[in-house]
Short mmCIF file of C-alpha atoms and ligand atoms in Angstrom, two decimals:
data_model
loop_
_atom_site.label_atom_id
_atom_site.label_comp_id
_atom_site.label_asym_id
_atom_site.label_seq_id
_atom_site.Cartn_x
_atom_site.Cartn_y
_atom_site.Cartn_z
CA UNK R 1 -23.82 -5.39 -0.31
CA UNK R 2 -23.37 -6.45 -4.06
CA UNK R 3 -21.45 -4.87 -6.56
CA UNK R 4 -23.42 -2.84 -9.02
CA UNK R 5 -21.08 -1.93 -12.08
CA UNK R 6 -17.56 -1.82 -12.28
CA UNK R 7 -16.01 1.87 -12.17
CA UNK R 8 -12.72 0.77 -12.53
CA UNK R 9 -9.66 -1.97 -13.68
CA UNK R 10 -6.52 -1.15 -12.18
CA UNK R 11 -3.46 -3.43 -11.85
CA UNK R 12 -4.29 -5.34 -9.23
CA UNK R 13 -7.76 -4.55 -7.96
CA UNK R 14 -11.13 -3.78 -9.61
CA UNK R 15 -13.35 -1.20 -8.41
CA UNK R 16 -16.94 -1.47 -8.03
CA UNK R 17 -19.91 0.42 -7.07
CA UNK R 18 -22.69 -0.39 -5.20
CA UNK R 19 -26.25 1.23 -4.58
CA UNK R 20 -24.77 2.98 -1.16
CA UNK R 21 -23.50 6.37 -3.59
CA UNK R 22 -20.45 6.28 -0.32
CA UNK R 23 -19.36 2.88 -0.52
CA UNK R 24 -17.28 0.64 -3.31
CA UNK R 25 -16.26 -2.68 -3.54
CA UNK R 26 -12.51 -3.43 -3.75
CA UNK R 27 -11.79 -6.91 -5.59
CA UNK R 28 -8.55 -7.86 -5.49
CA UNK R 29 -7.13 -9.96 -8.57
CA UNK R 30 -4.27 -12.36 -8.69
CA UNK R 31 -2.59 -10.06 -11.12
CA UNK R 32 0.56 -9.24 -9.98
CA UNK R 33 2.19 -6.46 -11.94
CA UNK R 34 6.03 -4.71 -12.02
CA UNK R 35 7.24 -2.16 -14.25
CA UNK R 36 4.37 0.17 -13.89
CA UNK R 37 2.17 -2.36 -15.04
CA UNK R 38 4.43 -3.49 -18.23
CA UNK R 39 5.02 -6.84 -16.67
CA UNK R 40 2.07 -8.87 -15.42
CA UNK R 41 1.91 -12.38 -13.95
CA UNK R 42 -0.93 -13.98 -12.13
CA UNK R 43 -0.05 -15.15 -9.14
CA UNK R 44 -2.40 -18.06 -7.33
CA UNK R 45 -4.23 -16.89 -4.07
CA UNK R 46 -2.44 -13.68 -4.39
CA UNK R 47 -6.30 -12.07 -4.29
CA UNK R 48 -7.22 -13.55 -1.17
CA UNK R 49 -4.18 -13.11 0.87
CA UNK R 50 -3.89 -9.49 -0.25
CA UNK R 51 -7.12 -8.73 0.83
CA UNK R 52 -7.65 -10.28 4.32
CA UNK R 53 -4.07 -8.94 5.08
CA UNK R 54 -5.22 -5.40 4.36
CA UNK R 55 -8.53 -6.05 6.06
CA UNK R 56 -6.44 -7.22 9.12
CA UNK R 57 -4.03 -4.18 8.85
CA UNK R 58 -6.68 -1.50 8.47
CA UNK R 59 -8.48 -2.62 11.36
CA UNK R 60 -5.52 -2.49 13.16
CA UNK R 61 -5.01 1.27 12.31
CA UNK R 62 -8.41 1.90 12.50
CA UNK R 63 -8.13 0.54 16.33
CA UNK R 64 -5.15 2.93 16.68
CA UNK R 65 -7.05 5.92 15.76
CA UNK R 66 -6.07 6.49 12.06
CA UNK R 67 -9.18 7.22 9.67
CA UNK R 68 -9.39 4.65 7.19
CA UNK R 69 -11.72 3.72 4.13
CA UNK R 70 -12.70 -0.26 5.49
CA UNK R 71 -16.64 -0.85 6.12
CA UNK R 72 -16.66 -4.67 5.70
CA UNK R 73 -15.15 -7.87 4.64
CA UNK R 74 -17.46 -9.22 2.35
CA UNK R 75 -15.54 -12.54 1.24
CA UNK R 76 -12.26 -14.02 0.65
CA UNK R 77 -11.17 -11.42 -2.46
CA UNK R 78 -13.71 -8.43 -1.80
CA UNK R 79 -14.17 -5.62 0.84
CA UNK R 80 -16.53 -2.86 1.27
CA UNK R 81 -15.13 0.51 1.48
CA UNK R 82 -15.94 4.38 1.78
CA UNK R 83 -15.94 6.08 -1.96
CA UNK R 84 -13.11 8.28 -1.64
CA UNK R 85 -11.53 11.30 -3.61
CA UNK R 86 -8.49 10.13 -4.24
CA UNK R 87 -5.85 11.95 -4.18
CA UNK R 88 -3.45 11.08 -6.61
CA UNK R 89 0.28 11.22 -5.02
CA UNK R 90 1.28 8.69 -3.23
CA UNK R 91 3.78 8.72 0.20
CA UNK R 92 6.08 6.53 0.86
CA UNK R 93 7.81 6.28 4.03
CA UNK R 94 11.18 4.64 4.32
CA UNK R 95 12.89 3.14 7.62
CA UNK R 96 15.65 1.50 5.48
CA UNK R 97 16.62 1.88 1.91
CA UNK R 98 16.28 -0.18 -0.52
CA UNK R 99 14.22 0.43 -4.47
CA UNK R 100 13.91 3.69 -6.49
CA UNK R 101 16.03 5.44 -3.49
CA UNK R 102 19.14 2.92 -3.73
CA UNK R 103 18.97 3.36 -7.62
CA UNK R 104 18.41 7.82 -7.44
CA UNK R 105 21.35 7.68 -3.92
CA UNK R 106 23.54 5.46 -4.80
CA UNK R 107 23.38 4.47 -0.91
CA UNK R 108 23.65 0.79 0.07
CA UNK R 109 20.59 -1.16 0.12
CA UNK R 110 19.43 -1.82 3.68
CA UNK R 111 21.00 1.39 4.73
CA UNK R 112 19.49 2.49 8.39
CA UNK R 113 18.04 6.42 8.38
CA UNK R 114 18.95 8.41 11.38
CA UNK R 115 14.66 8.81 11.05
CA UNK R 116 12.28 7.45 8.66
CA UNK R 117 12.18 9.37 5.66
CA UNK R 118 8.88 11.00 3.62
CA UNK R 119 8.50 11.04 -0.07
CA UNK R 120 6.00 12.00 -2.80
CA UNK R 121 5.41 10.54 -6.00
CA UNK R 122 2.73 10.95 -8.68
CA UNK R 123 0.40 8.25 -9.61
CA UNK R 124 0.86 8.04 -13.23
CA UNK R 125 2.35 4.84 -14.62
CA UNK R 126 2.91 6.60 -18.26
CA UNK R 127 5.36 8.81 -16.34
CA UNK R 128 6.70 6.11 -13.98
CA UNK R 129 5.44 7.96 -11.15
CA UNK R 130 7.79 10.52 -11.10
CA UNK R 131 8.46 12.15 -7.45
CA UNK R 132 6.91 15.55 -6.78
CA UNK R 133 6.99 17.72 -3.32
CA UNK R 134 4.71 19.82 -1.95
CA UNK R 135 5.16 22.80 -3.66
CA UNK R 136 3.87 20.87 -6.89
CA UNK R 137 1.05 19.79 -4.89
CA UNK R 138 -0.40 23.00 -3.62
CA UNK R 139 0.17 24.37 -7.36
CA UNK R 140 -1.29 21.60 -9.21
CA UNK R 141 -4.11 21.73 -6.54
CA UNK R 142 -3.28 17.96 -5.80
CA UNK R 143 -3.72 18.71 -1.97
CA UNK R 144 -3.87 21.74 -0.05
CA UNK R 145 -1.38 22.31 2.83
CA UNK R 146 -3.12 21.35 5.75
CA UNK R 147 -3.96 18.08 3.92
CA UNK R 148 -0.87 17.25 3.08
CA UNK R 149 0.49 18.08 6.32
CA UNK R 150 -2.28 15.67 7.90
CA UNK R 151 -0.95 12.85 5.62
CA UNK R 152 2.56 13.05 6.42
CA UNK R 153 1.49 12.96 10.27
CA UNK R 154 -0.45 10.01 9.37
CA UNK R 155 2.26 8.28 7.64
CA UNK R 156 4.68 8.45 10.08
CA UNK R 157 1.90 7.66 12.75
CA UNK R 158 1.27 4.52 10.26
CA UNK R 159 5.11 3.79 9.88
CA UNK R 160 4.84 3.61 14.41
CA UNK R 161 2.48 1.35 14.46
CA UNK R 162 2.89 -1.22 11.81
CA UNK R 163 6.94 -1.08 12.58
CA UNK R 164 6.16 -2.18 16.01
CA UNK R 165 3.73 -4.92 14.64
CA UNK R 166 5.90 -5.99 12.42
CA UNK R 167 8.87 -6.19 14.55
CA UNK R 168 7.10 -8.04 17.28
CA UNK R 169 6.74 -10.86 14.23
CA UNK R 170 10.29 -10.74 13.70
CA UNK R 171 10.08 -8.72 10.37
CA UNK R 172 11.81 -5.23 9.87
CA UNK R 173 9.23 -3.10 8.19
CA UNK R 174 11.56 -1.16 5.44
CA UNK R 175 9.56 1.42 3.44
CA UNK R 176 5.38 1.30 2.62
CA UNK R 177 3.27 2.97 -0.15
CA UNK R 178 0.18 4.48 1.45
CA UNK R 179 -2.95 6.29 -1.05
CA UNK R 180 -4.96 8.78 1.04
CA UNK R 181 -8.58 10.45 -0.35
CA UNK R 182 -11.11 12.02 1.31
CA UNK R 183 -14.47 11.22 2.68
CA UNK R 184 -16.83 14.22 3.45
CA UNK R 185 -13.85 16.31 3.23
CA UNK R 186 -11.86 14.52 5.93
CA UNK R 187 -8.45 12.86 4.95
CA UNK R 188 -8.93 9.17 5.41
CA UNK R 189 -6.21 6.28 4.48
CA UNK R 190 -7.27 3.84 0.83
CA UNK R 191 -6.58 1.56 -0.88
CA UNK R 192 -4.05 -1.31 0.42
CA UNK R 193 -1.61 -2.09 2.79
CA UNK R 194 -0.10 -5.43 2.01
CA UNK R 195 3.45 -7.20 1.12
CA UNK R 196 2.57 -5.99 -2.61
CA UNK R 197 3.10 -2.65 -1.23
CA UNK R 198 5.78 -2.48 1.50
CA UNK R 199 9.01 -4.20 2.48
CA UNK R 200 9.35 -6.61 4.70
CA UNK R 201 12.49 -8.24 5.49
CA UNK R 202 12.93 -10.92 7.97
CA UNK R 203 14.93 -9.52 11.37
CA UNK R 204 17.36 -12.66 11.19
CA UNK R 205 18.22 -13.37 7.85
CA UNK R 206 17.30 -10.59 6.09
CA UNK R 207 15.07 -12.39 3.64
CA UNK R 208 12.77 -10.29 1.06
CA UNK R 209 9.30 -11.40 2.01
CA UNK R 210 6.88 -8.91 0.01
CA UNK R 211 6.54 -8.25 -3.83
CA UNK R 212 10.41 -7.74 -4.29
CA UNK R 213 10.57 -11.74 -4.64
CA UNK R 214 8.62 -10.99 -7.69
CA UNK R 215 10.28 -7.96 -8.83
CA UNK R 216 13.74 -9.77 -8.85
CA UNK R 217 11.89 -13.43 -9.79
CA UNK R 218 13.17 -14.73 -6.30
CA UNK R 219 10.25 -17.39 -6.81
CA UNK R 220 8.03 -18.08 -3.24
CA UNK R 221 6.27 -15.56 -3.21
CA UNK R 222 2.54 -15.96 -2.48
CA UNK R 223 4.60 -18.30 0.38
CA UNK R 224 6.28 -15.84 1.62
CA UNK R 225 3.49 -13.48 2.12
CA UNK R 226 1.04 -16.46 3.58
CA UNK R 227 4.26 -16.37 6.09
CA UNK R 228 3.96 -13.24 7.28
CA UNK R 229 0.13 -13.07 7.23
CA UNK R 230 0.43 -15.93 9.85
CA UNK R 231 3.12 -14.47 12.12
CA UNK R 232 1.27 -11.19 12.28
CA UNK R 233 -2.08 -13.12 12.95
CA UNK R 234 -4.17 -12.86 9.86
CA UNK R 235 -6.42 -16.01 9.64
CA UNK R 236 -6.63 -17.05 5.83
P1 ADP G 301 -3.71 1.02 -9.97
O1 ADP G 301 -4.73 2.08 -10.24
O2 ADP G 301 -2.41 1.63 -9.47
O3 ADP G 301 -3.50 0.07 -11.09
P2 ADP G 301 -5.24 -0.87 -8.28
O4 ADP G 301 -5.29 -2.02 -9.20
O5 ADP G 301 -4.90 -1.15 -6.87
O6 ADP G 301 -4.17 0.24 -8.66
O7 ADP G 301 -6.63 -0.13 -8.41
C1 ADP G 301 -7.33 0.36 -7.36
C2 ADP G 301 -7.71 1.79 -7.66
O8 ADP G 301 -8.72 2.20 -6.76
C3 ADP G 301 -6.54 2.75 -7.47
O9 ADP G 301 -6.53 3.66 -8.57
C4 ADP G 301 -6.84 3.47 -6.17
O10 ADP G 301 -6.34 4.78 -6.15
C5 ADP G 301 -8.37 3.44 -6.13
N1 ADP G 301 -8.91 3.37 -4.78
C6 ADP G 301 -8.44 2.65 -3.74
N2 ADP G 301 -9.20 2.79 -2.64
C7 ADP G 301 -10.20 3.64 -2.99
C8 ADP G 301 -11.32 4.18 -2.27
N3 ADP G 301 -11.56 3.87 -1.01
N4 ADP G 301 -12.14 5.04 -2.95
C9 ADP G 301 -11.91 5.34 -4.24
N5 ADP G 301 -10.89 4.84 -4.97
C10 ADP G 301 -10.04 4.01 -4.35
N1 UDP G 302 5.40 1.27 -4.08
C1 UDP G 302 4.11 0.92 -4.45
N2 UDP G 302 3.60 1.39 -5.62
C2 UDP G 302 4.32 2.17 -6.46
C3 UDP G 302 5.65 2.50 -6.09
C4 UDP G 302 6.15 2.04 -4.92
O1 UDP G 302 3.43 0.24 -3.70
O2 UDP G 302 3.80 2.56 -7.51
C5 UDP G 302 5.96 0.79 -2.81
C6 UDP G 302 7.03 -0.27 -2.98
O3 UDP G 302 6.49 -1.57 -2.91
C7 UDP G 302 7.93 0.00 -1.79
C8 UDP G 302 7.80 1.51 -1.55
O4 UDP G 302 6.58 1.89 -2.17
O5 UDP G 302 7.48 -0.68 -0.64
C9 UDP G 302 8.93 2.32 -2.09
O6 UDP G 302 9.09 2.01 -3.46
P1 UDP G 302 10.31 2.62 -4.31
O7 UDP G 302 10.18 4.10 -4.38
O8 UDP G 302 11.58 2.11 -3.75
O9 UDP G 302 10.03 2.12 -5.75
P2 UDP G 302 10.22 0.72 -6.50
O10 UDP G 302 11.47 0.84 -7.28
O11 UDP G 302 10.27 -0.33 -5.48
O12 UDP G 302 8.99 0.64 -7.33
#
């Protein structure tokens, strides 16, 4: 499948289409960006790791039942994906806390829930993303109830599974950032799953091995996600 014309820059991925109207290409850059995009860095091999780990991932979830958007991998920076109607809040599920939850809770960072935790936020990077609930959703018309309700089972479903993945590779899984749209009219899971978008922290040490080593200029850290793409399995 080749890309036709791009639809879309974003931060960290380019959107294309193709001449199936239900399938896009992802590409995903080396751009590496914090502060809602303010601060952008390109990071080597960033693009390729990103995207075979979310290729990997998917098909994991996809194995376990969850509806996702992944067709194909088409090469080392590019996959083919269903055209989805995004929906534009994003959930974020938290085992531990840590990020924008530390800073609005004052709690300690690596603080352990009683049970992971479900929150909304807006996409919208001239806002910062501000967090929302469902109430705003159903009167905004961002997602209707039974939607949102399948999302937050999906989540937490999500936040089962990749915990137990991730813990059998010796990594705590802390909190994630998942996108849903739909497809036909059926809630399916988009864009990424990858270290740019979750927390990982190694069991023993409690090293930072995802985008927080950029965030807080760590250094290592296209190394430390190539290290956790290999303990899970992912062949790069
Ligand atoms: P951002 O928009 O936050 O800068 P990216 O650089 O990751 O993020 O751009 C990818 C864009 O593509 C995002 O806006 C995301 O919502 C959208 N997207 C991801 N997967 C799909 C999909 N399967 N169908 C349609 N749009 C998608
Ligand atoms: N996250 C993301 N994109 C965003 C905001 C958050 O992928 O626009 C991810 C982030 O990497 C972390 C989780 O969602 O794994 C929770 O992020 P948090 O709310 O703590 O915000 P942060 O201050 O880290 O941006």
């Amino acid at each position: 499948m080749e890309k036709l014309s791009e639809l879309y820059r974003g931060k960290a991925k380019t959107v294309y289409s193709t001449e199936n109207p239900d399938l896009l290409i992802l590409e995903f850059r080396n751009d590496t960006s914090a502060l809602d995009g303010q601060r952008i860095e390109q990071l080597e091999r960033k693009g390729l790791v990103n995207n075979k780990f979310n290729y990997f991932i998917m098909n994991k979830l996809h194995e376990a039942g969850i509806p996702t958007q992944v067709e194909a991998l088409l090469s080392d920076t590019a996959i083919l994906v269903k055209k989805l109607d995004m929906i534009p809040v994003e959930c974020v599920i938290r085992n531990r806390a840590a990020g924008s939850l530390v800073r609005r809770l004052g709690v300690e960072e690596g603080f352990i829930f009683n049970q992971p935790t479900f929150e909304l936020f807006l996409k919208n990077d001239e806002l910062h993303d501000p967090m929302v609930n469902d109430s705003l959703c159903y009167a905004f018309n961002w997602a209707t109830e039974a939607q949102l309700s399948q999302m937050k089972t999906l989540s937490f479903k999500i936040n089962t599974i990749l915990s137990d993945l991730f813990d059998k590779a010796g990594l705590i899984l802390v909190d994630f950032k998942l996108e849903f749209g739909l497809f036909k009219g059926e809630i399916t899971l988009g864009d990424e799953f990858s270290p740019d978008n979750c927390r990982l922290w190694e069991k023993e040490t409690l090293k930072k091995m995802d985008k927080d080593r950029f965030r807080q200029n760590l250094g290592g850290v296209i190394e430390a996600y190539e290290e956790v793409a290999k303990r899970i399995g992912v062949t790069l």
